[in-house]
XYZ file of C-alpha atoms in Angstrom:
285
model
C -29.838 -17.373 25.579
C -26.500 -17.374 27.515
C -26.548 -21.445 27.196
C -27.087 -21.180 23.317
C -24.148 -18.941 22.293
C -21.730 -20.715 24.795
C -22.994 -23.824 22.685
C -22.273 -22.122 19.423
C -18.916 -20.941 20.511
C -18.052 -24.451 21.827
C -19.414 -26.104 18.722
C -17.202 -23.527 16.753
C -13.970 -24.431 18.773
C -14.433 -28.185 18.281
C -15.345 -27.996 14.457
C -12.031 -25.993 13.816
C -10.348 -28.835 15.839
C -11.548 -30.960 13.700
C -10.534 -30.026 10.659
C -7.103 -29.726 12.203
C -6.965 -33.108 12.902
C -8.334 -34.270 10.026
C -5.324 -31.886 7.846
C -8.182 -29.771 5.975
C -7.022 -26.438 7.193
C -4.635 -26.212 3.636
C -7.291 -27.178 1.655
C -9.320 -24.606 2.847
C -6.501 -21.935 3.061
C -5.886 -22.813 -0.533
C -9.371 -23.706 -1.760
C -10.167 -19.647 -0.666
C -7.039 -17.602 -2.135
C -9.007 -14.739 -2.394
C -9.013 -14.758 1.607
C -5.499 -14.939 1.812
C -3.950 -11.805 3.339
C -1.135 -10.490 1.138
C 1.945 -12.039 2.203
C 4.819 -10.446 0.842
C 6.656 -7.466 1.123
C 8.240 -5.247 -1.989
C 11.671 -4.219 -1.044
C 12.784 -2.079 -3.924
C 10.704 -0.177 -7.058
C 12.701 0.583 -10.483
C 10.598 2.556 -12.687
C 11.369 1.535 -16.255
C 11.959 4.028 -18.912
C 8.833 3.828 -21.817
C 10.671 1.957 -24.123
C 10.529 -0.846 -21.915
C 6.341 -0.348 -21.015
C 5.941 -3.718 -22.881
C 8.691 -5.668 -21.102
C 7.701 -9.366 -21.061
C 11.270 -11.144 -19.647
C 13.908 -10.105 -17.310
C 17.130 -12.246 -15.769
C 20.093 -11.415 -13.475
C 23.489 -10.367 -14.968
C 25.566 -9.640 -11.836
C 26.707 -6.888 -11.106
C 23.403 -5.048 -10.299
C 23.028 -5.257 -13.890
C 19.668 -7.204 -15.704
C 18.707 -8.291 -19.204
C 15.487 -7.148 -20.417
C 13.171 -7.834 -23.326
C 9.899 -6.390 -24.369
C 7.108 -8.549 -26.674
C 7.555 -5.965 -29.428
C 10.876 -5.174 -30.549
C 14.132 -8.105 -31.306
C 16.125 -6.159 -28.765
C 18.364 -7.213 -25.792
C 18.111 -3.779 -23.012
C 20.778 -4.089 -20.188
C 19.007 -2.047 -17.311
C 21.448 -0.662 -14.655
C 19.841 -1.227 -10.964
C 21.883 1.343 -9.482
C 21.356 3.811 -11.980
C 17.840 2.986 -13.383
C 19.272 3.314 -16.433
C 19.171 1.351 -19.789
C 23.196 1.242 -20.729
C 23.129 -1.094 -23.468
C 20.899 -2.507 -26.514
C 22.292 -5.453 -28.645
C 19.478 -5.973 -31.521
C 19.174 -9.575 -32.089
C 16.397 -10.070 -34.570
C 13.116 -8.802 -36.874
C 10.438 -7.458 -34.439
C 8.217 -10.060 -32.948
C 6.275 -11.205 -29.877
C 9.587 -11.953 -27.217
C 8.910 -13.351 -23.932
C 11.327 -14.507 -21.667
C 15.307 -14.030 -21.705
C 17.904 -16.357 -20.083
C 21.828 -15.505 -20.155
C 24.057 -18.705 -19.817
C 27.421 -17.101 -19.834
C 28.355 -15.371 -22.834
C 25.130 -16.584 -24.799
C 21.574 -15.267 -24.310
C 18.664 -16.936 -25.332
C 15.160 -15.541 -25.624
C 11.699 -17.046 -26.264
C 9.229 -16.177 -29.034
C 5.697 -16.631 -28.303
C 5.391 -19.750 -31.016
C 8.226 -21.525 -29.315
C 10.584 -20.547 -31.504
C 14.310 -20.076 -29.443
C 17.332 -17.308 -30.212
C 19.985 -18.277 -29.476
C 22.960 -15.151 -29.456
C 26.431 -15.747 -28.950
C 28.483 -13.567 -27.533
C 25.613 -11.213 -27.267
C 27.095 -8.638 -25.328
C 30.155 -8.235 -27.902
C 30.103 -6.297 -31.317
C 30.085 -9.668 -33.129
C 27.354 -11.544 -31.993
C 25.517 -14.118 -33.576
C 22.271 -15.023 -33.613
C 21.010 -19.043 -33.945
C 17.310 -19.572 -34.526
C 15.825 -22.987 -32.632
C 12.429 -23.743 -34.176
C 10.354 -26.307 -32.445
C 6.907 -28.593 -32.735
C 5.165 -25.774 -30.350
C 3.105 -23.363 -32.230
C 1.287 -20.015 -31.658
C -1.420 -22.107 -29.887
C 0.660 -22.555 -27.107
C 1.308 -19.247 -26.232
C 4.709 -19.534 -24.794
C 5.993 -17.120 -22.103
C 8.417 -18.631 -19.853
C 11.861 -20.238 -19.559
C 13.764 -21.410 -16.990
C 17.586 -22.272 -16.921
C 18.352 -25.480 -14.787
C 22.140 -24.889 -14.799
C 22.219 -28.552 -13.441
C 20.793 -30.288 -16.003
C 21.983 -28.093 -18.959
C 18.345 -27.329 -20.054
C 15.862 -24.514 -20.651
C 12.554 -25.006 -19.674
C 9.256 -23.780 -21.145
C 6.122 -23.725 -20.408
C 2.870 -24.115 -22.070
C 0.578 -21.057 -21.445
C -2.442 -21.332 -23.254
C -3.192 -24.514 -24.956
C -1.175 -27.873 -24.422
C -1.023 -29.728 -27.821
C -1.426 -33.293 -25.923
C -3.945 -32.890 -23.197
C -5.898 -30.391 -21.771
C -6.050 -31.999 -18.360
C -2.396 -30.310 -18.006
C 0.278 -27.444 -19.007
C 3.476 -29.242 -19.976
C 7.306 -27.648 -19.044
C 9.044 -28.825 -22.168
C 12.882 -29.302 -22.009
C 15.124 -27.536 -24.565
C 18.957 -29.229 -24.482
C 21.451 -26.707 -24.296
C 23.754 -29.085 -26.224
C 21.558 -30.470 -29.196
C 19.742 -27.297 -29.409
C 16.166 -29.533 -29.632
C 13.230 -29.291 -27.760
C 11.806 -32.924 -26.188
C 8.662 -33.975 -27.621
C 7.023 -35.198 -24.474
C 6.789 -32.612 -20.894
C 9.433 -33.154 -19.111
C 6.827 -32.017 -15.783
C 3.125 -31.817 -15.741
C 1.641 -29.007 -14.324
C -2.292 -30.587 -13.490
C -5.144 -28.213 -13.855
C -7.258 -30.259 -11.352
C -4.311 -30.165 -8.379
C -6.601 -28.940 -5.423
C -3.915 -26.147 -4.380
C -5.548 -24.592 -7.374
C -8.871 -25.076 -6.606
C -10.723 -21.338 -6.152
C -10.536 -19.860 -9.061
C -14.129 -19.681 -10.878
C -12.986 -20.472 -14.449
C -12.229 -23.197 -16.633
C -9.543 -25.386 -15.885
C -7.377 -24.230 -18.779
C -7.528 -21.074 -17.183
C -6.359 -22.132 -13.574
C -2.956 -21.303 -14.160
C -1.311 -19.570 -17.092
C 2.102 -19.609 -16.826
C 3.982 -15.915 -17.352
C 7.112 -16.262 -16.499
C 9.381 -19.419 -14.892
C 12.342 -19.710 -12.755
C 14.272 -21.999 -10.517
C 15.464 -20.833 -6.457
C 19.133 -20.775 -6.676
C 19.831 -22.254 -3.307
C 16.522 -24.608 -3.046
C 15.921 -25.206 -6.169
C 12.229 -24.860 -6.538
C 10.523 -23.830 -8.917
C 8.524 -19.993 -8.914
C 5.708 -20.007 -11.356
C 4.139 -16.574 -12.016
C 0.966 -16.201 -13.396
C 0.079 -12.413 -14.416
C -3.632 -12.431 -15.276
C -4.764 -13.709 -12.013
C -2.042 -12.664 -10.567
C -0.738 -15.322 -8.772
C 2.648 -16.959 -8.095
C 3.013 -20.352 -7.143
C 5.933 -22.650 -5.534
C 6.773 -26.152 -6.941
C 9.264 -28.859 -5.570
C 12.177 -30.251 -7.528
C 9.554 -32.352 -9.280
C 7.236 -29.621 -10.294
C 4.536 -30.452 -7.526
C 2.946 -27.964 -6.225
C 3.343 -26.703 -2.759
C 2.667 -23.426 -1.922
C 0.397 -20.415 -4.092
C 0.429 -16.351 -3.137
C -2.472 -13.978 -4.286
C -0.941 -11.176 -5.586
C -2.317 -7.535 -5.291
C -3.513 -6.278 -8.964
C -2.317 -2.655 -7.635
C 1.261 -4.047 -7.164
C 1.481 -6.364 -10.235
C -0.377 -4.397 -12.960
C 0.929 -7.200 -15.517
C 3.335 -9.493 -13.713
C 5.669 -10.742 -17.086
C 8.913 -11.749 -16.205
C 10.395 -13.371 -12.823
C 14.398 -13.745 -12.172
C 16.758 -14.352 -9.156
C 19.930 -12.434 -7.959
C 23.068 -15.669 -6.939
C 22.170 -15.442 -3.573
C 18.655 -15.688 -4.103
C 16.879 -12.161 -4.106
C 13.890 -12.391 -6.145
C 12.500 -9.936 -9.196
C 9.423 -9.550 -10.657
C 8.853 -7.391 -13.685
C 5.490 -5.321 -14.362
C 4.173 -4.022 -17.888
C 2.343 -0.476 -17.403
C 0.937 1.405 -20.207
C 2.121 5.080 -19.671
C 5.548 4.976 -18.394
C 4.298 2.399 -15.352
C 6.389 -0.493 -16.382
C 8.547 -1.658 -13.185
C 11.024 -4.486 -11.526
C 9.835 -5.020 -8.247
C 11.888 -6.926 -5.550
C 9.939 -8.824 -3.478
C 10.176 -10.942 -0.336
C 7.565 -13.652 0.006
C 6.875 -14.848 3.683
């Protein structure tokens, strides 16, 4: 009896060897999310006042200051960090389903569910104006994130629900900040079949459904959050994936909008029914 469990335990030892040598420990690791031990920490908690329950978009001002927009109402909320305050709302259009928010210096732009783009200038002045972008995306796509890449003088978006071209992958579609046009072909692929997203018992449309978007200030990856698994994942410079984090459903109720401080600190914004919307800062080992 002795002889047969040393056996087992030996057998054990050299199979997990094995698979070391042979590089299949990732694939496991990543095949088996839901066996991943949470690995992150939350550093800070805002609790958001109820006007903001539906917030959908969030991005860094400076100054301990951050833009916020909710999928209901064509309003710009400036939420003070230190105070947990709202201290200013600049109304920027009709009520409709908003998304995401990026500021690029004086200007703020926002995303519409159908793909449509606002453009405000000047936003945070009495005299702003707001510049409609409309686009070849549609409803069907379901848009909820964009991404500034300051280098390239773009926004990014990316496809949520349905990809117009191919269901095989999501597509981040570039929107020039000079032309004001969206490209017509994905600037990056995001492909449903990749292995790192192997685990999830759905259909592949459904492997990854992009919430919110954002690029690493110093690094310049890219953060992809996904709030119905919930799930955030890491891509390189050239949107392959790297790296993916379970998230824990009792910290990210509805995980909507993702930003980062200059010096990297990363945010994560929750929609809670009831007064339980938050901004989370979180550290991810």
């Amino acid at each position: 009896m002795v002889n047969k469990i040393v056996a087992l335990i030996v057998f054990g030892v050299l199979s997990l060897a094995g698979l070391i040598l042979l590089g299949y420990t990732e694939f496991v690791t990543k095949d088996k999310l839901q066996d991943l031990p949470v690995d992150y920490r939350i550093i800070k908690a805002w609790k958001l006042p109820e006007e903001l329950d539906e917030i959908s978009g969030i991005d860094w001002m400076g100054a301990d200051k951050m833009a916020c927009i909710q999928d209901e109402d064509g309003i710009i909320f400036i939420f003070d960090l230190k105070t947990s305050k709202i201290v200013k709302r600049v109304s920027f259009a009709e009520s409709g389903d908003y998304e995401d928010i990026r500021i690029v210096g004086d200007t703020a732009y926002i995303l519409r569910s159908d793909g449509e783009i606002f453009e405000v200038r000047n936003f945070l002045s009495a005299n702003s104006q707001t510049i409609p972008h409309s686009n070849f995306l549609t409803e069907e796509q379901n848009l909820e994130s964009l991404a500034l890449d300051k280098n390239n003088k773009r926004l990014l978006l990316a496809i949520k629900d349905r990809e117009p071209q191919d269901k095989t992958y999501k597509g981040i579609y570039q929107f020039s900040l000079e032309s004001g046009e969206v490209q017509k072909q994905p600037e990056f692929r995001l492909n449903m079949g990749d292995r790192i997203l192997a685990g999830r018992d759905t259909k592949l449309s459904k492997k990854l459904e992009p919430s919110a978007l954002s690029i690493h200030p110093e690094n310049n990856k890219f953060y992809i959050l996904d709030g119905r698994a919930p799930q955030l994942l890491i891509a390189d410079s050239k949107m392959k994936l790297e790296r993916r984090y379970a998230l824990d459903e009792d910290d990210f109720e509805q995980a909507e909008g993702l930003t980062f401080s200059e010096d990297g600190r990363l945010f994560i914004s929750n929609e809670g029914k009831g007064g339980k919307a938050n901004i989370l800062e979180v550290v991810f080992n």
